[in-house]
Tab-separated table of C-alpha atoms and ligand atoms in Angstrom:
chain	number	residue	atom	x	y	z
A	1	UNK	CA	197.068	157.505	55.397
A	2	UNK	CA	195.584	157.122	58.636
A	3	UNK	CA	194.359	153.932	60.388
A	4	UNK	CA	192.891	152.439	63.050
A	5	UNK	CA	192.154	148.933	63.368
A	6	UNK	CA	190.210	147.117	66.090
A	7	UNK	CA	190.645	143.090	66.414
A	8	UNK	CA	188.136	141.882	69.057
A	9	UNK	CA	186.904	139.107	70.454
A	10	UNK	CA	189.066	135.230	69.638
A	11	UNK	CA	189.688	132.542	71.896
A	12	UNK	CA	191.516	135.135	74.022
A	13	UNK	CA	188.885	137.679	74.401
A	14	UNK	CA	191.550	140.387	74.198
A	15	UNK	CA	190.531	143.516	72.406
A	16	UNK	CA	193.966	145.066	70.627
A	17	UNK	CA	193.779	148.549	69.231
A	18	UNK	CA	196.550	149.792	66.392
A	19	UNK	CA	196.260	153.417	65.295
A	20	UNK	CA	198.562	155.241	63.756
A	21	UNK	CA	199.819	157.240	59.973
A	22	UNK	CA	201.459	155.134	57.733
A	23	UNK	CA	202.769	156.587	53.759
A	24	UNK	CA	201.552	154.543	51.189
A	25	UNK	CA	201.470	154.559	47.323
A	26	UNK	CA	198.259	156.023	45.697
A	27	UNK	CA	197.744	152.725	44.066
A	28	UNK	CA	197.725	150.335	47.200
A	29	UNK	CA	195.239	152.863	49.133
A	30	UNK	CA	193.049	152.412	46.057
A	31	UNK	CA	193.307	148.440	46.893
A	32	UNK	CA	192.789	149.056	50.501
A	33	UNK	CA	189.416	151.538	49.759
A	34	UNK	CA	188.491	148.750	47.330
A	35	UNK	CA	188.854	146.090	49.980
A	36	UNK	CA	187.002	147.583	52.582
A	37	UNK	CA	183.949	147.875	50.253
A	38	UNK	CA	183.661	143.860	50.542
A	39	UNK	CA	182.368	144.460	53.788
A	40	UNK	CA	180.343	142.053	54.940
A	41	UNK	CA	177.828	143.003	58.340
A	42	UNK	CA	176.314	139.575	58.367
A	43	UNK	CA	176.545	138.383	62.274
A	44	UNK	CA	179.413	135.759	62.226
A	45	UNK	CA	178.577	133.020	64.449
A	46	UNK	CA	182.159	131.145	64.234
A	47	UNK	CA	182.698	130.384	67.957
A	48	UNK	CA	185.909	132.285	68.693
A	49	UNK	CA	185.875	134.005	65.422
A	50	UNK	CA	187.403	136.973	65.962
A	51	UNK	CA	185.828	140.608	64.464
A	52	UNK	CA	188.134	143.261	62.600
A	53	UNK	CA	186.948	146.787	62.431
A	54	UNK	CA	188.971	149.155	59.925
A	55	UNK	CA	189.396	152.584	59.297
A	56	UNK	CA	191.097	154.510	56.630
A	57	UNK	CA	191.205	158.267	55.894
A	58	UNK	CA	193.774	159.446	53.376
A	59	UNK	CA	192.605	162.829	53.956
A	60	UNK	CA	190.195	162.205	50.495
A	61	UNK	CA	188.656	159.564	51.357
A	62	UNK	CA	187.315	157.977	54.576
A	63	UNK	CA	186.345	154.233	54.966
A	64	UNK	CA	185.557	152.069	57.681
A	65	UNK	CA	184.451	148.641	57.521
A	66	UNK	CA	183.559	145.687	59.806
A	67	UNK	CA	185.085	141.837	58.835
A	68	UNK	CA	184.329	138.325	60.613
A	69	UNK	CA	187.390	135.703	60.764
A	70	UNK	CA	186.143	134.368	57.140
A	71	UNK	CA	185.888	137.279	55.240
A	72	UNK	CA	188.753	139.504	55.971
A	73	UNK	CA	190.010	140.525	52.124
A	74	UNK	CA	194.200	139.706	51.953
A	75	UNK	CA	194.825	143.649	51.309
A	76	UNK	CA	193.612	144.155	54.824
A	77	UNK	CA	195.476	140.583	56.248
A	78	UNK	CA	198.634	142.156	54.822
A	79	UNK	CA	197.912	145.837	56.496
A	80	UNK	CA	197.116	144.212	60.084
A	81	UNK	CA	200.710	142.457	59.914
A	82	UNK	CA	202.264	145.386	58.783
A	83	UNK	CA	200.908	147.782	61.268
A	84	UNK	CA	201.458	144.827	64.057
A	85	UNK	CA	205.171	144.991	63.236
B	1	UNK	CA	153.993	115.114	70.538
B	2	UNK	CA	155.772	117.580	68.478
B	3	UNK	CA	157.248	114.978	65.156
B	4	UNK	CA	160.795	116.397	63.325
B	5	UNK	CA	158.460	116.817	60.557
B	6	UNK	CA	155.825	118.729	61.886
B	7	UNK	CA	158.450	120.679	63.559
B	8	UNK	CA	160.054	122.216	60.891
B	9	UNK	CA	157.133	124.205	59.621
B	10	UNK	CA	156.342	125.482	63.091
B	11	UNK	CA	157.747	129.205	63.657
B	12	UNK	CA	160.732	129.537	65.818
B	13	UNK	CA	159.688	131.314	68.400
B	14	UNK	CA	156.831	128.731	69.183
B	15	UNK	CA	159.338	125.854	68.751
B	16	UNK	CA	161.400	127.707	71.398
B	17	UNK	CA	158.671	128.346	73.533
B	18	UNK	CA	157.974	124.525	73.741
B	19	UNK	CA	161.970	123.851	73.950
B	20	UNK	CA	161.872	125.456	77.232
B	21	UNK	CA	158.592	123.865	78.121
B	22	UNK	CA	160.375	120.325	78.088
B	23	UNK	CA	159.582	119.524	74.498
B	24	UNK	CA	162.954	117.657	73.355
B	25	UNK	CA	161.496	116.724	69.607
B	26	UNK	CA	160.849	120.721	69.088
B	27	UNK	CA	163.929	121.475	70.892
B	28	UNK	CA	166.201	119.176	68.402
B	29	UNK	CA	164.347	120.815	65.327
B	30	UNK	CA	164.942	124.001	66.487
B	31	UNK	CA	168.396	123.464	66.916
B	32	UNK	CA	168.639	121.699	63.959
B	33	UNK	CA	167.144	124.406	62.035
B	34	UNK	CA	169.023	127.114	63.154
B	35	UNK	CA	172.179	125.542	62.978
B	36	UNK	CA	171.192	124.531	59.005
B	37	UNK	CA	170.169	127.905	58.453
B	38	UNK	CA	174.037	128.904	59.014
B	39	UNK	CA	175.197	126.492	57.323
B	40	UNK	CA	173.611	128.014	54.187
B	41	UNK	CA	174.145	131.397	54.946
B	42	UNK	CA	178.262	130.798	55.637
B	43	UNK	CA	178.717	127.874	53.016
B	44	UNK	CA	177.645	126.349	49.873
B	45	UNK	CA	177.787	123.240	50.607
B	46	UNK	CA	175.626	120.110	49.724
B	47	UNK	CA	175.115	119.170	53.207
B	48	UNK	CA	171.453	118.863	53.051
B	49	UNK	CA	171.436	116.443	50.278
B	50	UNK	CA	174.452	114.404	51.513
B	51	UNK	CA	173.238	110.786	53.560
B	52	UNK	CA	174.034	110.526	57.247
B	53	UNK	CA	175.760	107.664	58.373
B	54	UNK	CA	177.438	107.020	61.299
B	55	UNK	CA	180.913	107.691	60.980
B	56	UNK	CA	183.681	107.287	63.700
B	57	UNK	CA	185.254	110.427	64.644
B	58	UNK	CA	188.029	110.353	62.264
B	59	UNK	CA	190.803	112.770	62.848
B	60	UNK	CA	192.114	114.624	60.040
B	61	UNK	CA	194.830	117.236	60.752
B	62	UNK	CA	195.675	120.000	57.704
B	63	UNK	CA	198.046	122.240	57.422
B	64	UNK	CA	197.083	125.874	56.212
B	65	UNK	CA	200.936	126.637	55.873
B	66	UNK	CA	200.977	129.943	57.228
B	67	UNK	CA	198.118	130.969	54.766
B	68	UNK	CA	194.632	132.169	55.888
B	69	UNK	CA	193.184	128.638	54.684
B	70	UNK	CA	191.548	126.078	55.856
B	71	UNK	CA	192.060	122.167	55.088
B	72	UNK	CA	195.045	123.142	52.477
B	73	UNK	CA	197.042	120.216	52.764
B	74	UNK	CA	196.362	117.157	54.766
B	75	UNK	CA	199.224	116.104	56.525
B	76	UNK	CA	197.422	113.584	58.883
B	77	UNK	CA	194.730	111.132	59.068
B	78	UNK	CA	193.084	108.234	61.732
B	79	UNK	CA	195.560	105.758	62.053
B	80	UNK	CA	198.530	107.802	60.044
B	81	UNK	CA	202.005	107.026	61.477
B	82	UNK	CA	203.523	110.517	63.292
B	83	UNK	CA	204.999	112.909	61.031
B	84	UNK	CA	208.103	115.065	61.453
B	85	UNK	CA	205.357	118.282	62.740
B	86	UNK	CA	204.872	117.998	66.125
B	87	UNK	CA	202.508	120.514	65.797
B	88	UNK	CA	200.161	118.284	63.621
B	89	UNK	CA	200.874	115.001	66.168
B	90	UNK	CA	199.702	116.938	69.130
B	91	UNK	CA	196.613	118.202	67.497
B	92	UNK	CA	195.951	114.916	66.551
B	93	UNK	CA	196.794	113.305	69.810
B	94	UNK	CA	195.032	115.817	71.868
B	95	UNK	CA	191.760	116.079	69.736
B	96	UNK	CA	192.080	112.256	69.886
B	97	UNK	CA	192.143	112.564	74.149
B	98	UNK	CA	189.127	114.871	73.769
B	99	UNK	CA	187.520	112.198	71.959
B	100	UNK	CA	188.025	109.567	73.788
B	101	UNK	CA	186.703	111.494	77.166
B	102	UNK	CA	183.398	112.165	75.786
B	103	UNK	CA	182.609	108.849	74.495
B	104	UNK	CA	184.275	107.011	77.407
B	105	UNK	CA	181.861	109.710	79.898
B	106	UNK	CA	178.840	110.409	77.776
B	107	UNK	CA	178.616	107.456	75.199
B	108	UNK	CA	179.098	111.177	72.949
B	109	UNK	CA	180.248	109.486	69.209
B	110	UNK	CA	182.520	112.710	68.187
B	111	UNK	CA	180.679	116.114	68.590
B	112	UNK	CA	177.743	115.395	66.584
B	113	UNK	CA	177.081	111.916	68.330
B	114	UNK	CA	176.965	110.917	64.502
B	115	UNK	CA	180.890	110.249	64.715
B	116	UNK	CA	181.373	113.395	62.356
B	117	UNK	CA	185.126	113.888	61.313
B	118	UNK	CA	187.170	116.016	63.653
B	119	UNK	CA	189.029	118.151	61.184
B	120	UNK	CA	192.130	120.292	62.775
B	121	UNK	CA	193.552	122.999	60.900
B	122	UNK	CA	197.277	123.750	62.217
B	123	UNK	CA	199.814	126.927	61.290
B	124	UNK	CA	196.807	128.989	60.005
B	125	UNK	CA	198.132	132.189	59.068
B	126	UNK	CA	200.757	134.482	60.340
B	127	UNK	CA	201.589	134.963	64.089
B	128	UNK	CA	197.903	134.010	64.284
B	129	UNK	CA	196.953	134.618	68.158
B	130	UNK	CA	193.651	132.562	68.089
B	131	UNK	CA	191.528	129.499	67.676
B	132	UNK	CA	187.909	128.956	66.661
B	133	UNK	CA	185.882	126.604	65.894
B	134	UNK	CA	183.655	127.779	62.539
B	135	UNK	CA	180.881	124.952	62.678
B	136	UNK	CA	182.842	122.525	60.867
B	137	UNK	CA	186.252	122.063	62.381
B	138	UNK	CA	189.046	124.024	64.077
B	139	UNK	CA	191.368	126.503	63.568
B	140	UNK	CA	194.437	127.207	65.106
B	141	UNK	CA	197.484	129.556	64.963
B	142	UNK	CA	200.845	129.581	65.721
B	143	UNK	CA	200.297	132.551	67.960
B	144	UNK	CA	203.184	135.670	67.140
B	145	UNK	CA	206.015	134.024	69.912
B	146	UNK	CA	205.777	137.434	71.761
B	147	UNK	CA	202.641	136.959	73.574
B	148	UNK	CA	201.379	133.546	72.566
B	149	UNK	CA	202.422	130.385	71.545
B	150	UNK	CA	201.253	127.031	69.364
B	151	UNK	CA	197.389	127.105	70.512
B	152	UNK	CA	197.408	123.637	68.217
B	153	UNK	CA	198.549	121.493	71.094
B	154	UNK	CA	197.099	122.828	74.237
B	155	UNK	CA	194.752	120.301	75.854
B	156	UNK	CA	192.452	123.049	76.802
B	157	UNK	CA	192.417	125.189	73.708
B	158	UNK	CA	191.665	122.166	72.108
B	159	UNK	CA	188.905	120.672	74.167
B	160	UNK	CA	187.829	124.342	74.269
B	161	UNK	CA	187.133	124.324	70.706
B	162	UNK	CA	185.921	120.947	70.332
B	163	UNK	CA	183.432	121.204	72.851
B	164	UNK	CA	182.000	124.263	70.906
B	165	UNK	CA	181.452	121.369	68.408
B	166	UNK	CA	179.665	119.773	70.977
B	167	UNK	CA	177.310	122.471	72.361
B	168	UNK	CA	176.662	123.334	68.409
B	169	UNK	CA	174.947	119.669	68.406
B	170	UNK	CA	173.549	119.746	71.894
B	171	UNK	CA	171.882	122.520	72.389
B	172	UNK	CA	173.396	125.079	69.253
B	173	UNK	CA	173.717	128.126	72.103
B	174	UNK	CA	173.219	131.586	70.091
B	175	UNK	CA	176.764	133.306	69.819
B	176	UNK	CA	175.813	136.443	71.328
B	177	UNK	CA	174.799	137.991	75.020
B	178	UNK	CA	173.990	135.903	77.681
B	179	UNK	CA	173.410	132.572	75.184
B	180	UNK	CA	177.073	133.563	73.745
B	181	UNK	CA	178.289	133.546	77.352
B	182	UNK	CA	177.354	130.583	78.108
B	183	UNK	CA	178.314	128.544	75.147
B	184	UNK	CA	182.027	129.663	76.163
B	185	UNK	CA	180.462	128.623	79.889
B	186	UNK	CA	180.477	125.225	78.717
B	187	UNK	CA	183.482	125.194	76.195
B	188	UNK	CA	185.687	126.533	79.194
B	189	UNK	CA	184.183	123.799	82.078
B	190	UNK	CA	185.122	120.657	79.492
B	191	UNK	CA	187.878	122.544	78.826
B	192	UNK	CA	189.139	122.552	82.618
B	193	UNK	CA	187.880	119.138	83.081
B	194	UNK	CA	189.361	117.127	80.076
B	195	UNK	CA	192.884	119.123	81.351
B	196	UNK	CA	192.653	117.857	84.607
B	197	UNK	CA	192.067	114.398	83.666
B	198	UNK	CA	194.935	114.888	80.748
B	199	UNK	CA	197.353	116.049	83.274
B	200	UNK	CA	196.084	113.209	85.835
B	201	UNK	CA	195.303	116.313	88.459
B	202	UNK	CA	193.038	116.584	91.548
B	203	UNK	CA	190.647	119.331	91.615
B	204	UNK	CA	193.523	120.876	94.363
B	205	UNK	CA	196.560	119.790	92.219
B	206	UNK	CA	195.134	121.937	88.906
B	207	UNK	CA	195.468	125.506	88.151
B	208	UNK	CA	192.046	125.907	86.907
B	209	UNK	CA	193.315	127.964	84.313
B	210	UNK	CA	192.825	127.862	80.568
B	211	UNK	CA	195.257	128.548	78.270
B	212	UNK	CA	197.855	129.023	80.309
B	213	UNK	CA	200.332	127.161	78.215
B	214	UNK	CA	199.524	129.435	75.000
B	215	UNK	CA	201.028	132.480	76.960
B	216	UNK	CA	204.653	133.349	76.798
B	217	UNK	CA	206.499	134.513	79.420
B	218	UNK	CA	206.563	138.243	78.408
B	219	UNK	CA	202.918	137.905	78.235
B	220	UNK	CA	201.358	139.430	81.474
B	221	UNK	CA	199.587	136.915	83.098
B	222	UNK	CA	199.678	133.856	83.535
B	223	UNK	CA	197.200	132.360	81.720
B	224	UNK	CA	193.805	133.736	79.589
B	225	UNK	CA	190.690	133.045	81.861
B	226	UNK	CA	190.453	131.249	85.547
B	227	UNK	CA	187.543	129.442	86.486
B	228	UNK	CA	188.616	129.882	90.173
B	229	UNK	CA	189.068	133.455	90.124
B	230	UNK	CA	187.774	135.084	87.040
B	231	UNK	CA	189.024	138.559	86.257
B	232	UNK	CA	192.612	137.493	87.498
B	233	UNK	CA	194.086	135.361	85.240
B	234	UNK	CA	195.981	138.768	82.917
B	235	UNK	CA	196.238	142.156	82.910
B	236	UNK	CA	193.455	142.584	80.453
B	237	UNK	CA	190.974	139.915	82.015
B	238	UNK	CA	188.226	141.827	82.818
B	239	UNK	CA	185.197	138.738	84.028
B	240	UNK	CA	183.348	139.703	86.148
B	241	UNK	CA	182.787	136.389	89.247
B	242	UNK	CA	179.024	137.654	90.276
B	243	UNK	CA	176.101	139.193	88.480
B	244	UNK	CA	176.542	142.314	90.417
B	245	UNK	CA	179.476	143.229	87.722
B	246	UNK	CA	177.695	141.643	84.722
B	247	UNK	CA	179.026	143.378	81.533
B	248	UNK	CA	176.192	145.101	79.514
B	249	UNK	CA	178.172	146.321	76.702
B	250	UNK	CA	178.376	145.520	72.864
B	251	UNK	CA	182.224	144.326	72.695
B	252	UNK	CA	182.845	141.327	72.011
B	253	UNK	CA	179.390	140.252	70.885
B	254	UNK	CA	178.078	141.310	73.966
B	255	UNK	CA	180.679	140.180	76.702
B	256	UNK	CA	180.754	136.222	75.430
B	257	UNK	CA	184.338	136.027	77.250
B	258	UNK	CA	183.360	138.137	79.743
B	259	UNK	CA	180.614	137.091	81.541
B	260	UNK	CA	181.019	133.619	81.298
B	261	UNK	CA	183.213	134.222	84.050
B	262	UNK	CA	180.053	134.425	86.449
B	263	UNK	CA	179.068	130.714	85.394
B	264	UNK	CA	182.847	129.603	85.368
B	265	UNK	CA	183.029	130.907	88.617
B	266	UNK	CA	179.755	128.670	89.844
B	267	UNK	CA	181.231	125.411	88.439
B	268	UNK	CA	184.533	126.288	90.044
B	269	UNK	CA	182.718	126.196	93.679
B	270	UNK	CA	180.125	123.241	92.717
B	271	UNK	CA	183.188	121.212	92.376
B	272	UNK	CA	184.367	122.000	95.313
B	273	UNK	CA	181.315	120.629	96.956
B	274	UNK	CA	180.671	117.168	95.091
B	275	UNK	CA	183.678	116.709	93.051
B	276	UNK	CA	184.362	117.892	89.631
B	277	UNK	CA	183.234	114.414	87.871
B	278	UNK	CA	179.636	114.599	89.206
B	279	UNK	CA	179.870	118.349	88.136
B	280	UNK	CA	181.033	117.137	84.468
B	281	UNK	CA	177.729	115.292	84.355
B	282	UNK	CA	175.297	117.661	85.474
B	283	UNK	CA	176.831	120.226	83.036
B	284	UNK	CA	176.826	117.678	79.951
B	285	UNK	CA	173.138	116.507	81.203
B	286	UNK	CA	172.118	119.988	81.688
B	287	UNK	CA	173.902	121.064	78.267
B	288	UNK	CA	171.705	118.226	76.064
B	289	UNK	CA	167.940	120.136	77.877
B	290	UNK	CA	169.332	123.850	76.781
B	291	UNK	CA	167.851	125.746	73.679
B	292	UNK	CA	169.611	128.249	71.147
B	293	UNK	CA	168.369	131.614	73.313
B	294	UNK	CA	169.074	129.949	76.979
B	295	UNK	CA	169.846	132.370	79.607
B	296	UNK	CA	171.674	132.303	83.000
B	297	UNK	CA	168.329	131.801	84.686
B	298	UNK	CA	167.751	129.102	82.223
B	299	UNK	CA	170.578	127.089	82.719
B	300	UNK	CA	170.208	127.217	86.895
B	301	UNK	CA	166.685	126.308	86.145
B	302	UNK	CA	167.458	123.064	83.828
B	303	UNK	CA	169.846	122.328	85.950
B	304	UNK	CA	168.532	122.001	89.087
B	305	UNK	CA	165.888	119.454	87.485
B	306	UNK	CA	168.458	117.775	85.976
B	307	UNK	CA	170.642	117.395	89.215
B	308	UNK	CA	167.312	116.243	91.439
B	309	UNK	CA	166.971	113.451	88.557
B	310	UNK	CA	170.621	111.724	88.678
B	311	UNK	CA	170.394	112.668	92.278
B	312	UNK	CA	167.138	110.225	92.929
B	313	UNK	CA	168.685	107.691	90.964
B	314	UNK	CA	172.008	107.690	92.525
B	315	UNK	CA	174.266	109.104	89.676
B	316	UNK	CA	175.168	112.074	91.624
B	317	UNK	CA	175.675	113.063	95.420
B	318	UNK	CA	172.752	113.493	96.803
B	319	UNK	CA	174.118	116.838	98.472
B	320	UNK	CA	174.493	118.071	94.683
B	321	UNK	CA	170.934	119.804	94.516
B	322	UNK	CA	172.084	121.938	97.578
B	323	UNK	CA	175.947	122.545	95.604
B	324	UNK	CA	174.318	123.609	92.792
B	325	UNK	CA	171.945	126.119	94.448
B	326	UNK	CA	174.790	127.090	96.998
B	327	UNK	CA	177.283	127.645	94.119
B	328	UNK	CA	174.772	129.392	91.529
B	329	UNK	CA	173.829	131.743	94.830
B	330	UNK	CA	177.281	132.514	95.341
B	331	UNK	CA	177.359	134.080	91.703
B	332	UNK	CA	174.379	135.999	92.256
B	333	UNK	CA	171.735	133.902	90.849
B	334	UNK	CA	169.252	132.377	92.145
B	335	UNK	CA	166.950	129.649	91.248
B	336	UNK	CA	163.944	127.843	93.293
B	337	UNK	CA	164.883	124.292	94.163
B	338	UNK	CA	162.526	121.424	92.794
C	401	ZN	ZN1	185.277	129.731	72.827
């Protein structure tokens, strides 16, 4: 599956960019599609908050989907630290 | 005379129209309504019905235990002995110096002037590189030890976030553009000021940067903004120090970080001219007149009145009307003296 995954804005104001292919089982891309549908395009006006924008394509299936500091889903929490590793 | 009551019912965009005619009553509603209107829209909350009383700025420091949770368990309160996390005791002790500058300057009773709780949320997440502050208290991580480090007990980090707290009450700057800029304008001058007074500095002895002590030494840079020479603080600092190179992009919600460089920049050389404790109260002054949509034209504007007023009654140098037109021209924005 591919991704790319934009975290921008934060207290630091540094934009970081991870973008890659990554194998994963047909059942935890069907949580990650499911997670990105929770998408939530509400302004966030946390001070500092920072924004996550997601992309997915398993070659079936393309998502994307924009989350605030509040309402990032815990599939995607878990595929930002893996990909940051 | 514009009542709260009467205000409430009155459209927005009239309220703010009379906000930046002088009208403080409108401007309080208006800032008041907005920043209710979030409330509802992020939270649930009984707020509304809840009873205001005064309260006294109690500090309450959680721990979110590596979890992406707030206030999950409360290691910490006003008047709590230290505990074995030093982590918690220097959010408490530095939210507590924060504190203690802005009612010891400004007569400020916590952020809300209400002496609303100041809630600290330590170890939030994993190799969490931020801190915000979400309307209600802050959040800070542990950073990820390769770039950044413990944001929880950096004076300026934490005045940084605080203050948003403040401005939220004061004047409830719109998070976006040139509004958004300037709320982390004014979160980054306390900021600077409540470290130099932490540290005991001079305006020549201090850095003027913030956050340099969340960087680690692979990061590159040495710190995350300067007010003395925005754009140069890290390899990815890209502030612009004059309105000529204003940002006019859409990242981060419209340059927030970025531009507030050009301000930053201002304040830096105002200080330089009349001292950075005169500056400290012609920002807070100028702060409390500012509405939710403010610009940079705005703010020069406000403050200029502002300045002439503690200037005539002696609060202020009386070369600070000049330092803040000098300064603000510097930047690339002018104002017309009153
Ligand atoms: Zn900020």
């Amino acid at each position: 599956m591919k991704y790319k995954i934009i975290i921008e804005g934060g207290f630091t104001g540094i934009s970081r960019k991870y973008e890659g292919d990554m194998t994963v089982s047909e059942l935890k891309a069907k949580s990650l599609f499911s997670a990105l549908h929770t998408d939530d395009k509400t302004r966030s006006n946390i001070a500092d908050g920072q924004t996550y924008d997601i992309s997915l394509d398993d070659n079936h299936k393309k998502y994307q989907a924009v989350f605030n500091e509040k309402n990032v889903p815990d599939e995607i929490r878990e595929l930002i630290a893996q990909v940051k590793q | 005379m514009c009542s709260k009551h009467q205000c409430y019912i009155v459209p927005p965009f009239i309220l703010e129209e009379l906000a930046k005619r002088g009208n403080i009553a409108c401007k309080k509603a208006l800032n008041d309504t907005q920043r209710i209107n979030q409330k509802r829209k992020t939270t649930l909350n009984n707020l509304l019905q809840r009873s205001v009383a005064d309260g006294n700025g109690d500090r309450l420091v959680f721990d979110s235990e590596n979890q992406y949770e707030q206030r999950q368990s409360l290691i910490r309160k006003e008047g709590d002995d230290i505990v074995v996390d030093t982590v918690v005791n220097e959010a408490y002790d530095t939210s507590g110096f924060v504190r203690k500058y802005f009612r010891e300057t400004f007569g400020l009773n916590s952020m809300d002037g209400n002496g609303m709780d100041i809630i600290s949320n330590v170890h939030y997440g994993i190799d969490y590189n931020n801190a915000y502050w979400d309307g209600d208290e802050m959040t800070y991580g542990d950073g990820d030890g390769l770039e950044f480090t413990n944001f929880a007990s950096a004076i300026d980090v934490v005045a940084h976030e605080l203050m948003h707290g403040v401005t939220q009450f004061l004047a409830n700057l719109e998070y976006v553009s040139q509004s958004g800029a300037l709320n982390e304008h004014f979160s980054d001058v306390f900021a600077t000021i409540i470290k130099q007074k932490y540290l005991k500095q001079s305006i020549s002895e201090a850095d003027w940067l913030i956050g340099d002590t969340v960087v680690t030494d692979n990061f590159p840079g040495v710190g995350i903004r300067s007010m003395m020479s925005p754009g140069t603080a890290n390899d990815f600092d890209s502030q612009p120090d004059h309105m000529d190179n204003y940002y006019s992009g859409s990242q981060d919600n419209q340059g927030v970080h970025i531009n507030s460089g050009i301000p930053n920049k201002a304040f830096y050389l105002c200080c330089l001219e009349i001292g950075i404790d005169d500056c400290a109260l012609i920002w807070f002054e100028t702060l409390s007149a500012l509405w939710r949509t403010a610009q940079f034209n705005d703010v020069l504007e406000i403050m200029l009145e502002v300045t002439s007023k503690l200037s005539e009654i002696g609060r202020v140098s009386e070369r600070a009307t000049e330092a803040v037109t000098k300064s603000f021209a510097a930047v690339g924005l002018k104002g017309v003296s009153v």
